[in-house]
Tab-separated table of C-alpha atoms and ligand atoms in Angstrom:
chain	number	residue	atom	x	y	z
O	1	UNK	CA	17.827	8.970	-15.706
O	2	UNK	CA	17.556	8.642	-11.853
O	3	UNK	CA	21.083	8.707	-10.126
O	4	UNK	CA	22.489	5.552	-8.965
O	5	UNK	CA	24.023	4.938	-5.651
O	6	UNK	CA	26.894	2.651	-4.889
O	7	UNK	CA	26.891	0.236	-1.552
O	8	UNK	CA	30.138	-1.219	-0.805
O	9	UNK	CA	29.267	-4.320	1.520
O	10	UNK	CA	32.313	-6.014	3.295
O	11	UNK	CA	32.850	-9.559	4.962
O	12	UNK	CA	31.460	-10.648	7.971
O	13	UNK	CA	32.497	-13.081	10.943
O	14	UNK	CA	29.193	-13.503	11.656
O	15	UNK	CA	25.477	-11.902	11.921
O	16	UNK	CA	24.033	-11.112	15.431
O	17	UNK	CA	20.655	-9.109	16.646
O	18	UNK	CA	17.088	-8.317	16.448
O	19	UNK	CA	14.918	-6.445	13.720
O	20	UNK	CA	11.704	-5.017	13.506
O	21	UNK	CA	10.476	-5.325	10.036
O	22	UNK	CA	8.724	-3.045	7.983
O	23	UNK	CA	5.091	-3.630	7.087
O	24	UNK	CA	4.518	-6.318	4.536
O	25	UNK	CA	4.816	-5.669	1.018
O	26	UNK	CA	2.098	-7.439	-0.410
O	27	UNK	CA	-0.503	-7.130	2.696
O	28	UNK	CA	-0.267	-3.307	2.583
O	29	UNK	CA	-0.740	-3.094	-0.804
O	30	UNK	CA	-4.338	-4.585	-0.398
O	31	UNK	CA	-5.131	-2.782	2.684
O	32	UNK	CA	-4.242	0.541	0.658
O	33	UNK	CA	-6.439	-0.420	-2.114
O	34	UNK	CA	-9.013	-2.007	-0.032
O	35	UNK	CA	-9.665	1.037	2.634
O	36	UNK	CA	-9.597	3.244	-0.437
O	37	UNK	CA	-12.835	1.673	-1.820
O	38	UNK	CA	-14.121	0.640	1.746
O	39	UNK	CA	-16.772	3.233	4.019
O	40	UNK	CA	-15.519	4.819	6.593
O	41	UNK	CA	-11.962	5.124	7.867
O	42	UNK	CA	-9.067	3.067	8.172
O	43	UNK	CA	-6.208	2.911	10.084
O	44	UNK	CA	-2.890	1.227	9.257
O	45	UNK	CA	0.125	0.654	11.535
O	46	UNK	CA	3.444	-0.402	10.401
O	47	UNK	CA	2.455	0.087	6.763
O	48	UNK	CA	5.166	-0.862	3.974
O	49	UNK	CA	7.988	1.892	4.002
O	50	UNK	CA	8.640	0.977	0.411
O	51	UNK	CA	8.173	3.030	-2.713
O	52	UNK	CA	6.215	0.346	-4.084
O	53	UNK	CA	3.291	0.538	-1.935
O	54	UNK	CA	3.730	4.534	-1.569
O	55	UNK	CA	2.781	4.510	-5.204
O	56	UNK	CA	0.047	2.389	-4.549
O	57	UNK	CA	-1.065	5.027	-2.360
O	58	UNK	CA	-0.452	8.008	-4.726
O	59	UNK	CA	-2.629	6.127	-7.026
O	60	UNK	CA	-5.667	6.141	-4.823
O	61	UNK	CA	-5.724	10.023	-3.763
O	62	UNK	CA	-5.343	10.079	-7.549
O	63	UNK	CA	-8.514	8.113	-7.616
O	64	UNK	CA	-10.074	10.709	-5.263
O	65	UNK	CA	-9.333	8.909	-1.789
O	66	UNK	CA	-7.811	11.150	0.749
O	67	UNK	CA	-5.256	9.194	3.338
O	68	UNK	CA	-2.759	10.922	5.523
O	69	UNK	CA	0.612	9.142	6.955
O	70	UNK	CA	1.315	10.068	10.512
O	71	UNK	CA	4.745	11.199	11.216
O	72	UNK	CA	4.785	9.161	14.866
O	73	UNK	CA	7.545	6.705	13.632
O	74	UNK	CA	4.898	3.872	13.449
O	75	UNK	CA	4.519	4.507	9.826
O	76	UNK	CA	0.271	4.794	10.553
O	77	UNK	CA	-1.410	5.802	7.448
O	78	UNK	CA	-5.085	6.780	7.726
O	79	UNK	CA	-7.452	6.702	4.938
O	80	UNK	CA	-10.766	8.226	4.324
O	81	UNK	CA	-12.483	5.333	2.458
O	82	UNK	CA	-14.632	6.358	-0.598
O	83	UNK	CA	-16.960	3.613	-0.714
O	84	UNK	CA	-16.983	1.546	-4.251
O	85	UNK	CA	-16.945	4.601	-6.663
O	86	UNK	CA	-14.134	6.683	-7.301
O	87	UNK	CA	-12.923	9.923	-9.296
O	88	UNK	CA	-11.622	9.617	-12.490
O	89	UNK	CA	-7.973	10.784	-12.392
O	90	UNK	CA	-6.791	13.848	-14.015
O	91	UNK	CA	-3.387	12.460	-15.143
O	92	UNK	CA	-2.527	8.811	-15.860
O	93	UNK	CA	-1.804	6.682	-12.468
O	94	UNK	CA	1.715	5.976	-11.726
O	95	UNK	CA	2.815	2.935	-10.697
O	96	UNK	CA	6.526	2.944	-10.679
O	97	UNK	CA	8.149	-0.153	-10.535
O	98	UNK	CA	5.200	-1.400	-8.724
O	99	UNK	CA	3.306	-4.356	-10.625
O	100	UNK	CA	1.477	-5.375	-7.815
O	101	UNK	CA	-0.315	-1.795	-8.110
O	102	UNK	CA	-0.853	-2.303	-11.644
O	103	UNK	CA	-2.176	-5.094	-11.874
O	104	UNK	CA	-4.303	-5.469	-8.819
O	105	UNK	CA	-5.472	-1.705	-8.835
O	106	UNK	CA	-6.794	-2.603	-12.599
O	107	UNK	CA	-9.419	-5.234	-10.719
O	108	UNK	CA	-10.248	-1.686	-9.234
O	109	UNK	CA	-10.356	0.614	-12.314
O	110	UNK	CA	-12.027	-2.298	-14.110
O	111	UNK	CA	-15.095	-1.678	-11.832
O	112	UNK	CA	-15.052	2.491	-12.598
O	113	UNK	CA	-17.533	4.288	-14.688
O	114	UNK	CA	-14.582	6.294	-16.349
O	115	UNK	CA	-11.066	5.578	-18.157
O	116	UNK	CA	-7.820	5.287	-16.515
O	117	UNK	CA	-4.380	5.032	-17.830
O	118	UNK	CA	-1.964	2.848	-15.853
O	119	UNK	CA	2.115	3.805	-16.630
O	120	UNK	CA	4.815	2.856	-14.773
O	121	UNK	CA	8.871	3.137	-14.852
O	122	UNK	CA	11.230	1.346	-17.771
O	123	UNK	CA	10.973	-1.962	-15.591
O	124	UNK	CA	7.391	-2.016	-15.137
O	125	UNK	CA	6.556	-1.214	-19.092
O	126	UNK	CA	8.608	-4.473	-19.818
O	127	UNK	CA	6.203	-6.643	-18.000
O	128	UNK	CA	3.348	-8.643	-18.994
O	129	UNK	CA	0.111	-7.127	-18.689
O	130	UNK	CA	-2.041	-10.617	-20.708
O	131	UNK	CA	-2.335	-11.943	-17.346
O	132	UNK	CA	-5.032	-9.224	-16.284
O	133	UNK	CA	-6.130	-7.859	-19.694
O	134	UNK	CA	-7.649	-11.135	-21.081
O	135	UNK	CA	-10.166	-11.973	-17.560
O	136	UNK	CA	-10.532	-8.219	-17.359
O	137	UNK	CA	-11.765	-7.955	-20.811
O	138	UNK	CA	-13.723	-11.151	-20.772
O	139	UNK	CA	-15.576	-9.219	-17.652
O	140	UNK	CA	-16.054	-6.512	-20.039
O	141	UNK	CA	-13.770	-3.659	-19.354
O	142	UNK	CA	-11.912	-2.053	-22.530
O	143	UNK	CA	-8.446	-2.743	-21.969
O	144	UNK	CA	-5.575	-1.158	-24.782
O	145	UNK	CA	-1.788	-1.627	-24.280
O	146	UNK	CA	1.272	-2.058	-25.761
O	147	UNK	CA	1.097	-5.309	-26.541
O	148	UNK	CA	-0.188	-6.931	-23.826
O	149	UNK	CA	2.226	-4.655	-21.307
O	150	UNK	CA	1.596	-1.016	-19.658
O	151	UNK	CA	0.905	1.742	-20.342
O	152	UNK	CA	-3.163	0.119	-19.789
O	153	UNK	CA	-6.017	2.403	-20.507
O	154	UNK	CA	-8.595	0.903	-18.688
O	155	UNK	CA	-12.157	1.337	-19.075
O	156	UNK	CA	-14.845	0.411	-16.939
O	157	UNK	CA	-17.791	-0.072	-15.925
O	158	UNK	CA	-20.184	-2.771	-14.525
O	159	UNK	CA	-18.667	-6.270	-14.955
O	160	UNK	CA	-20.377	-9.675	-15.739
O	161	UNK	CA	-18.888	-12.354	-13.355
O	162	UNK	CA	-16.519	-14.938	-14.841
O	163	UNK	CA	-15.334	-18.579	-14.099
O	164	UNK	CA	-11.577	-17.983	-14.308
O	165	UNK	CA	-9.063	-20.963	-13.863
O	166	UNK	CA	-5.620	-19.101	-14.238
O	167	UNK	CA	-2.928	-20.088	-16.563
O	168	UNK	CA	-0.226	-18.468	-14.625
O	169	UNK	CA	-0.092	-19.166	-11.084
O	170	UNK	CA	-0.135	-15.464	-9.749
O	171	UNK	CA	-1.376	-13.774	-6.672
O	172	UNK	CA	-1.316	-10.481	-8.220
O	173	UNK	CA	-3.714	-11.833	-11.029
O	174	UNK	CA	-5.685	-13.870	-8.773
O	175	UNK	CA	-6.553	-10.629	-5.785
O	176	UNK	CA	-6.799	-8.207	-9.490
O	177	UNK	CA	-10.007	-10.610	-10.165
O	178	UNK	CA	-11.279	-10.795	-6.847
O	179	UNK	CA	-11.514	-7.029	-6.436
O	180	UNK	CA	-13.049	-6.605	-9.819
O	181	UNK	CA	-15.150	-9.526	-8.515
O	182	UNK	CA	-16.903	-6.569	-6.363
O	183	UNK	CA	-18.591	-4.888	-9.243
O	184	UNK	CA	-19.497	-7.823	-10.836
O	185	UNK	CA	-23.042	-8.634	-10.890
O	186	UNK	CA	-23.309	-11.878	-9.639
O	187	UNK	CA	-20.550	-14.556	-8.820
O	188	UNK	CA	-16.980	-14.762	-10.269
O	189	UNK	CA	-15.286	-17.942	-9.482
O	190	UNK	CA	-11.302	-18.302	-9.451
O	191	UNK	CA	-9.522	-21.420	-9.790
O	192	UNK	CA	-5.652	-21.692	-9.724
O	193	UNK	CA	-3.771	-25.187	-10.129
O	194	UNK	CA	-0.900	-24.434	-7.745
O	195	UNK	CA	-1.675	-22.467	-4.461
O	196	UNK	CA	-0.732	-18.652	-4.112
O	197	UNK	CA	-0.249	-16.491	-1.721
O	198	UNK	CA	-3.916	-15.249	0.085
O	199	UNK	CA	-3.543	-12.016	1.442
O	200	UNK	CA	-6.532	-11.096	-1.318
O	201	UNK	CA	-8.577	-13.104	-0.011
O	202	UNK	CA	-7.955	-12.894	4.152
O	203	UNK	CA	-7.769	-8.870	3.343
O	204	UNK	CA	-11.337	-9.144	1.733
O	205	UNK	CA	-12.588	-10.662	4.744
O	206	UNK	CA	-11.552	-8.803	6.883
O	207	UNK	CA	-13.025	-5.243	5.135
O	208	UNK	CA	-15.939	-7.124	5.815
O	209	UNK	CA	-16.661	-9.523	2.024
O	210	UNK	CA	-17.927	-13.036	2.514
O	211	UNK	CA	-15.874	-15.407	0.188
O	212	UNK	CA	-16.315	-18.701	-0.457
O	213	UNK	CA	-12.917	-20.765	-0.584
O	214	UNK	CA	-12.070	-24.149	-1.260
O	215	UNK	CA	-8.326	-25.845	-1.184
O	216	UNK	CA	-8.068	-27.994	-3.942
O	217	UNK	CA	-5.808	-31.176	-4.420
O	218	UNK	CA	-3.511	-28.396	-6.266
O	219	UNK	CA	-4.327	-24.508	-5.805
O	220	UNK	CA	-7.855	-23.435	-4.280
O	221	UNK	CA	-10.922	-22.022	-5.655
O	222	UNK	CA	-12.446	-18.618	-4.483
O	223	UNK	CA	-16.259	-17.335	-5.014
O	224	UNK	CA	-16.807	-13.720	-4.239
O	225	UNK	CA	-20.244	-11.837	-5.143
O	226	UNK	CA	-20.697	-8.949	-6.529
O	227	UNK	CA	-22.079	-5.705	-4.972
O	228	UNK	CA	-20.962	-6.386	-1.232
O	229	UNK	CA	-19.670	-3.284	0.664
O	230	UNK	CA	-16.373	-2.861	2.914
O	231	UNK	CA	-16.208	-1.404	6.167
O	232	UNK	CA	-13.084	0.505	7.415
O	233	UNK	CA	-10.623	-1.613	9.598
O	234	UNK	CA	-8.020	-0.530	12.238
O	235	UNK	CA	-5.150	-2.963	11.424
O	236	UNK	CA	-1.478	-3.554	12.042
O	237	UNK	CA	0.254	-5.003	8.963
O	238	UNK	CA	2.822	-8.063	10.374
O	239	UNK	CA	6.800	-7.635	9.075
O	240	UNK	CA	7.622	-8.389	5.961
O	241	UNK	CA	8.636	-12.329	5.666
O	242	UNK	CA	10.120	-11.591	2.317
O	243	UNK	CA	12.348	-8.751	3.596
O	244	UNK	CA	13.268	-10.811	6.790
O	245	UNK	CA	14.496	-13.571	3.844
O	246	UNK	CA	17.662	-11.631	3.126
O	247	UNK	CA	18.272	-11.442	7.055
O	248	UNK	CA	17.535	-15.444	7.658
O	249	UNK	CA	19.709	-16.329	4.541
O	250	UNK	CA	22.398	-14.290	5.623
O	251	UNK	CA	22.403	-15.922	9.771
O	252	UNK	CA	22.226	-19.364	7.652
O	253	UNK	CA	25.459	-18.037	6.044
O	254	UNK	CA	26.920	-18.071	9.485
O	255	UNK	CA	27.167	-21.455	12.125
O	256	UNK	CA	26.412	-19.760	15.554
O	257	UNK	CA	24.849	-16.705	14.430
O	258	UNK	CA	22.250	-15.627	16.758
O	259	UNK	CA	18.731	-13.495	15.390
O	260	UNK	CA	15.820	-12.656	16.559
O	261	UNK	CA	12.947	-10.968	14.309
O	262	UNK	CA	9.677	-9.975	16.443
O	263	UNK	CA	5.855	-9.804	14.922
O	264	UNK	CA	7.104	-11.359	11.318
O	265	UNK	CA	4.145	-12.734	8.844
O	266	UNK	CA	3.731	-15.974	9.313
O	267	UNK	CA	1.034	-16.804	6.679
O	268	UNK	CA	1.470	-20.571	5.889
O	269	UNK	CA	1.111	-19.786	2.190
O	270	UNK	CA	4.243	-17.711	2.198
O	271	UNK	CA	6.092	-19.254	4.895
O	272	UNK	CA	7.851	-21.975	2.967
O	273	UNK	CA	11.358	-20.317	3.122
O	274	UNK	CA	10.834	-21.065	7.111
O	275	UNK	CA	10.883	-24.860	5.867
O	276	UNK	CA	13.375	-24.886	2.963
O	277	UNK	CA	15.815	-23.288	5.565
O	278	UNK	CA	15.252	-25.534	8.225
O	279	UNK	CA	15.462	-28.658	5.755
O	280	UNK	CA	19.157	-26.714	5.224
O	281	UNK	CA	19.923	-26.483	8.718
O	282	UNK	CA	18.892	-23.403	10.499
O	283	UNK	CA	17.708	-23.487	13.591
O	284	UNK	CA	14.137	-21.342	14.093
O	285	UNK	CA	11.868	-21.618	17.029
O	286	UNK	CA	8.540	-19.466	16.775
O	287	UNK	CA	7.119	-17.678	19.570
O	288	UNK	CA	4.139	-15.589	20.528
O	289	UNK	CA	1.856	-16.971	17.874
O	290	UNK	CA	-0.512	-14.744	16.752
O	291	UNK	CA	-3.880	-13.657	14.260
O	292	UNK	CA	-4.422	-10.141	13.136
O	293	UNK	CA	-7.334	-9.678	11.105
O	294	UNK	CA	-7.067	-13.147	9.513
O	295	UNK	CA	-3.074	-13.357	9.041
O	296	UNK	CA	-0.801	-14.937	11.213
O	297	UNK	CA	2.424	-13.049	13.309
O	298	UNK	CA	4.978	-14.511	15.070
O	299	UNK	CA	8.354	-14.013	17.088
O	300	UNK	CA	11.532	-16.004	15.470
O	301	UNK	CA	14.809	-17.031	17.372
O	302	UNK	CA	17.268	-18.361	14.744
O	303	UNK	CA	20.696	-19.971	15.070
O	304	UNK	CA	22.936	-20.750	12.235
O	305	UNK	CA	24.493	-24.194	11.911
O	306	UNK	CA	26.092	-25.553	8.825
O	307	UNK	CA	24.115	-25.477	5.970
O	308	UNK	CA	22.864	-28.227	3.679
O	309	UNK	CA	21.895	-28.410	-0.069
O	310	UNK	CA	18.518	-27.559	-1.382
O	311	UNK	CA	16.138	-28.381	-4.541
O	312	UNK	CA	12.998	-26.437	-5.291
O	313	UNK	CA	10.494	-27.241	-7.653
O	314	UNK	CA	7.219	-27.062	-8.632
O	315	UNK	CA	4.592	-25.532	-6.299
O	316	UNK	CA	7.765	-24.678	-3.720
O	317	UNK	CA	8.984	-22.467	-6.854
O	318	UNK	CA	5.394	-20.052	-6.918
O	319	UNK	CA	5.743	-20.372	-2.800
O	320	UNK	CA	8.869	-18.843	-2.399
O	321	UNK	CA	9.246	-16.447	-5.835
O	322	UNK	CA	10.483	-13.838	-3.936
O	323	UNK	CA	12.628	-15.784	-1.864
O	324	UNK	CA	14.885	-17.717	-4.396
O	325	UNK	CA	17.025	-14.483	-5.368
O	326	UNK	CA	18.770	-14.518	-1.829
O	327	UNK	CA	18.442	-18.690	-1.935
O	328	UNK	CA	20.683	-18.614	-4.907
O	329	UNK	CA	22.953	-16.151	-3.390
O	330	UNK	CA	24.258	-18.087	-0.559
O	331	UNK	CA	23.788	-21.255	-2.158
O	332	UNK	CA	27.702	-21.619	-3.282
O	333	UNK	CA	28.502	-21.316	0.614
O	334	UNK	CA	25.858	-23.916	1.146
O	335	UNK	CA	27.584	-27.710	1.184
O	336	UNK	CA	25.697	-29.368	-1.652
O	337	UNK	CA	24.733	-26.074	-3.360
O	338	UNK	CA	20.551	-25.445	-4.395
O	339	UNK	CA	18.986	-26.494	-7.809
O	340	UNK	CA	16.150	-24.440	-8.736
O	341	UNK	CA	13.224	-25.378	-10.952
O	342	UNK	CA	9.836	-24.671	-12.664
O	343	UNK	CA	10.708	-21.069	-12.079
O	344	UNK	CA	10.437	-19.138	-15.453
O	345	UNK	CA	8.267	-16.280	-13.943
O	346	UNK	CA	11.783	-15.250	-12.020
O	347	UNK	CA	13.046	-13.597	-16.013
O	348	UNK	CA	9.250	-11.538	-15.808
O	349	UNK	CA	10.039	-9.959	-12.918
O	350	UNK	CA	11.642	-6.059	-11.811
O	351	UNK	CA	14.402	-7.644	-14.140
O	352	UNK	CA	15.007	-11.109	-15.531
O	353	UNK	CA	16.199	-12.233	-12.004
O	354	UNK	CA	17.825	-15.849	-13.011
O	355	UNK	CA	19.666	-13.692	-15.762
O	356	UNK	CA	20.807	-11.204	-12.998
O	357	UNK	CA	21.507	-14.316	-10.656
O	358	UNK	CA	23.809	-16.018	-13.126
O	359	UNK	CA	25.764	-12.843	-14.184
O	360	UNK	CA	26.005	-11.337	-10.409
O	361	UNK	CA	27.450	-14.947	-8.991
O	362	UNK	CA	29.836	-15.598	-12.498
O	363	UNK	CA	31.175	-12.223	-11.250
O	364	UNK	CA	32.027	-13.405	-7.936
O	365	UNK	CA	33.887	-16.196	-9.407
O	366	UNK	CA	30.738	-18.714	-8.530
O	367	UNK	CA	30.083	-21.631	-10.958
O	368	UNK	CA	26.838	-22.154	-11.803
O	369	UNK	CA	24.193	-23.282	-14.252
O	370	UNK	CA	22.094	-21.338	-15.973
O	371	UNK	CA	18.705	-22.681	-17.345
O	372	UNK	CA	15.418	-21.516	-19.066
O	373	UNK	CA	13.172	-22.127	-15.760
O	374	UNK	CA	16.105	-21.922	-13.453
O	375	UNK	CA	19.638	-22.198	-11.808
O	376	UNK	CA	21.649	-24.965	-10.180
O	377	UNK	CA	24.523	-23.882	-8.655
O	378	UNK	CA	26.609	-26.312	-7.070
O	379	UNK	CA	27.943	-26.169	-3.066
O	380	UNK	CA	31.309	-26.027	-0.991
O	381	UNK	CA	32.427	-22.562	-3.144
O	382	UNK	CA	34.538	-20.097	-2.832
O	383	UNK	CA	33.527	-16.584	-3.966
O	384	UNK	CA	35.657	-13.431	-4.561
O	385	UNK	CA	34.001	-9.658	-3.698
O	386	UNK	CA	33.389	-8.398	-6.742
O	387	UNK	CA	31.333	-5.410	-8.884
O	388	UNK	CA	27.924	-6.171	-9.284
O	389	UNK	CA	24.813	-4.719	-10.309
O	390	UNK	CA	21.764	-4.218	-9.019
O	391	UNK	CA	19.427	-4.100	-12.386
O	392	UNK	CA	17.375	-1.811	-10.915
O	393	UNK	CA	15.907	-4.489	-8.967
O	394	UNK	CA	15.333	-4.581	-5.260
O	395	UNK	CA	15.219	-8.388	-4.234
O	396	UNK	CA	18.813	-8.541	-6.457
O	397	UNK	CA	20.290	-5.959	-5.042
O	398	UNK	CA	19.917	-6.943	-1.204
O	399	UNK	CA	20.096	-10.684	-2.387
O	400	UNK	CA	23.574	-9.602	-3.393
O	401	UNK	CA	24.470	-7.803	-0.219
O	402	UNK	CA	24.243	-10.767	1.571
O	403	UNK	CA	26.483	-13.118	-0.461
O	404	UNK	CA	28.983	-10.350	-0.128
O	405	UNK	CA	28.966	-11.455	3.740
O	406	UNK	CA	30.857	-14.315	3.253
O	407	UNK	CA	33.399	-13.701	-0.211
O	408	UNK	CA	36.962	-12.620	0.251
O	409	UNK	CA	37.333	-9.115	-0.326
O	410	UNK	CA	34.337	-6.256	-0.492
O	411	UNK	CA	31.662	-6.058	-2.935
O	412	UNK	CA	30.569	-3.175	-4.510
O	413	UNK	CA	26.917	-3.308	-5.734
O	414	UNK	CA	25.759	-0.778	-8.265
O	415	UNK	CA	22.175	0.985	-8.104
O	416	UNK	CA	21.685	-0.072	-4.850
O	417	UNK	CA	19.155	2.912	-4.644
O	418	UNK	CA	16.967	-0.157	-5.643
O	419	UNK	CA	16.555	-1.967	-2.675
O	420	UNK	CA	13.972	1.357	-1.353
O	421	UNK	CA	11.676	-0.602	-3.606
O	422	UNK	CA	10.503	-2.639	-0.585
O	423	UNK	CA	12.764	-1.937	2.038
O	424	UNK	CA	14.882	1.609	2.435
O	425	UNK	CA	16.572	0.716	5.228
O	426	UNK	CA	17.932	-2.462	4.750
O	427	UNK	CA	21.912	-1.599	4.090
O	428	UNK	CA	21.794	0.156	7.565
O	429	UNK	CA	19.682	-2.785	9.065
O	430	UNK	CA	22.133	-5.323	7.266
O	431	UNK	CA	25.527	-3.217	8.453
O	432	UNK	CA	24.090	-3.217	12.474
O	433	UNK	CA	23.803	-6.928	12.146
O	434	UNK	CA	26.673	-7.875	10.775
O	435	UNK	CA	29.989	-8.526	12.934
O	436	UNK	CA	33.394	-8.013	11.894
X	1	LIG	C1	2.799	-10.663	-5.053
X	1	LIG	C2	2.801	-11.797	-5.829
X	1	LIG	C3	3.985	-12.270	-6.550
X	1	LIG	C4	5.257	-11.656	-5.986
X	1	LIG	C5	5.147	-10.175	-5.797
X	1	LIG	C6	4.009	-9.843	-4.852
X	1	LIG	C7	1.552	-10.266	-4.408
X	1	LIG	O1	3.877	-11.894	-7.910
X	1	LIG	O2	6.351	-11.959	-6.822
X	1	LIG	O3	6.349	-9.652	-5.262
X	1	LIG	O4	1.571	-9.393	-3.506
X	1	LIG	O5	0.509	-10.817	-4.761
X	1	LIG	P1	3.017	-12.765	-8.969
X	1	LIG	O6	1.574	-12.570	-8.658
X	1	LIG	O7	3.397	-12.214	-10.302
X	1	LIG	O8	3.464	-14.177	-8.771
């Protein structure tokens, strides 16, 4: 049983400052998979500084990479790329909490003359593995589970390309394919109906694969052939739009608040909070538009004004999954409140998030709704500080620290610990920002 920390987070009169985020989440995950099985070295600045994408990493030198993270404060990791084949591990391959290593690193595995076993922590064993085991298998790897979730023994070997239109509209799923696409011989084709996030397919390119991609009426198609090599890349992963959310919700908590976040991701297929939270009322002006290897970065400047009501639905739900914790957190201090739909991948997450959602806000004395594919939770409330957990999941846990901004008395939030997930310093970053 790991030992729990408690946060206590108190009101604020408003929020005020700049951050530097760390590293995206999902964009170092692929570089750390992608160097591994590139040629030559890599070098990564302002890689992730959360646990998740460390175990992504432990995972590889498991795999027989060797990568190194410099202690200059940059958080550079370098990485001695392999080339396609790696070692088979000694030990079964720990992914933590991460399921972003599971299941894209299985696309990996999949391709691997040798058997792996995939484990992770109590969260990660509770969440479905179907998504990669059927394409996986149909590619011709021997997959066994525990029905249909981890631990995976993998094994692999050379793959027969697949036409894959997903059921599940999943980034994770969709990059897992594409990688295994690599030892494929010939050409695997993905389809998905709504779009996902593309950091597979930009990271790809930029190791050096040609891909073949197509925007569809709904979702996009991608055609990768097998057998290409990657080349080593010197890169600098953009901040972490996802971690910034919890900083933009909580200035749009505040009328007047003043932020400013430098070199943020500003992918257009995960930069739909930007809109949802101007539609509400905030005030962001981008600057210093940039490309890094194929994604984009840019400088915000946000002001806080009053703040309207929301819906999200359909493909705004798969755009801004990670978002709509902290959404539904300052929602009640929103005027017409935010009705969420389409969203039922939120209970298969670190924990059943529209489950924590409901019980966290009901604590705080919030009405609110509670429904299979997701939450409406009316405006203009009131909420109390209260006790709250975390349930061992990060984007809950910080979520939660920033509806405690604006309650009347402090909020105590339980496993906080949680929050190093994907972003260890955020309580500190969240307590500089705030004013009292
Ligand atoms: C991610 C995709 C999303 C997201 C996760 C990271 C990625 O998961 O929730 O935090 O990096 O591809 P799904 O693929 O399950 O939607």
């Amino acid at each position: 049983m790991k030992s729990q920390t408690n946060v206590v987070v108190r009101p604020a009169r408003t929020i005020g400052g700049s951050v530097k985020l760390p590293g995206d989440k999902s964009i170092s995950h692929r570089y750390g998979m992608l160097a591994g099985i590139a040629e030559g070295p890599s070098r990564v600045e302002n890689y992730s500084t959360g646990a998740d994408c460390a175990s992504t990493l432990c995972c590889m030198r498991a795999l027989g990479v060797t990568w190194e993270r410099k202690s200059d404060g940059q958080n550079v990791i370098e990485v001695q790329g392999k080339g396609p084949s790696l070692d088979a591990p000694k030990a079964p391959l720990d992914c933590g909490n991460s399921g972003s290593t599971m299941r894209m690193l299985s696309g990996i595995v999949a391709g691997q003359s040798f058997t792996s076993e995939m484990v992770g922590d109590e969260s990660l064993s509770r969440r479905p593995m179907e998504r990669v085991i059927k394409p996986l298998s149909e590619m011709g790897a021997k997959i066994e589970s525990h029905q249909g979730k981890p631990p995976l023994r993998i094994t692999g070997g050379r793959l027969n390309p697949i036409d894959y239109k997903m059921p599940v509209a999943s980034a994770q799923v969709k990059s897992c394919l594409l990688f295994a696409g690599l030892f494929a011989d010939g050409e695997t084709q993905i389809e998905e109906s709504v779009r996902t996030r593309d950091h597979g397919e930009v990271a790809l390119r930029a190791f050096g694969v040609q891909l073949q991609r197509q925007n569809l009426a709904a979702g996009s198609e991608v055609r990768i052939r097998g057998g290409q090599r990657l080349h080593g890349i010197e890169a600098r992963v953009p901040g972490d739009l996802s971690s910034a959310a919890f900083f933009l919700c909580a200035a749009a908590l505040f009328p007047g608040s003043q932020l400013t976040l430098p070199n943020l991701l500003m992918n257009p297929t995960r930069a739909r909070l930007l809109d949802i939270l101007m539609q509400m009322g905030l005030s962001i002006s981008v600057t210093q538009l940039d490309e890094i290897h194929g994604e984009m970065v840019g400088s915000l400047q946000i002001e806080g004004a009053k703040l309207k009501g929301a819906t999200i639905a359909g493909a705004d739900s798969a755009a801004l999954i990670d978002e709509i914790p902290v959404l539904a957190a300052i929602a009640p201090f929103s005027q017409q409140g935010i009705e969420v739909r389409d969203a039922r991948e939120l209970r298969v997450k670190e924990s059943d998030r529209i489950t924590s959602i409901v019980t966290n806000l009901r604590k705080m004395g919030a009405e609110v709704e509670e429904r299979e594919d997701g939450l409406k939770i009316p405006g203009s409330q009131t909420l109390r500080g209260a006790e709250l957990d975390s349930f061992g999941d990060h984007r809950i846990a910080m979520a939660f620290a920033v509806a405690a901004l604006r309650t009347e008395g402090e909020t105590r939030i339980q496993g906080a610990e949680s929050a190093s997930i994907s972003y260890p310093a955020f309580f500190e970053t969240l307590e500089e920002l705030a004013v009292r």
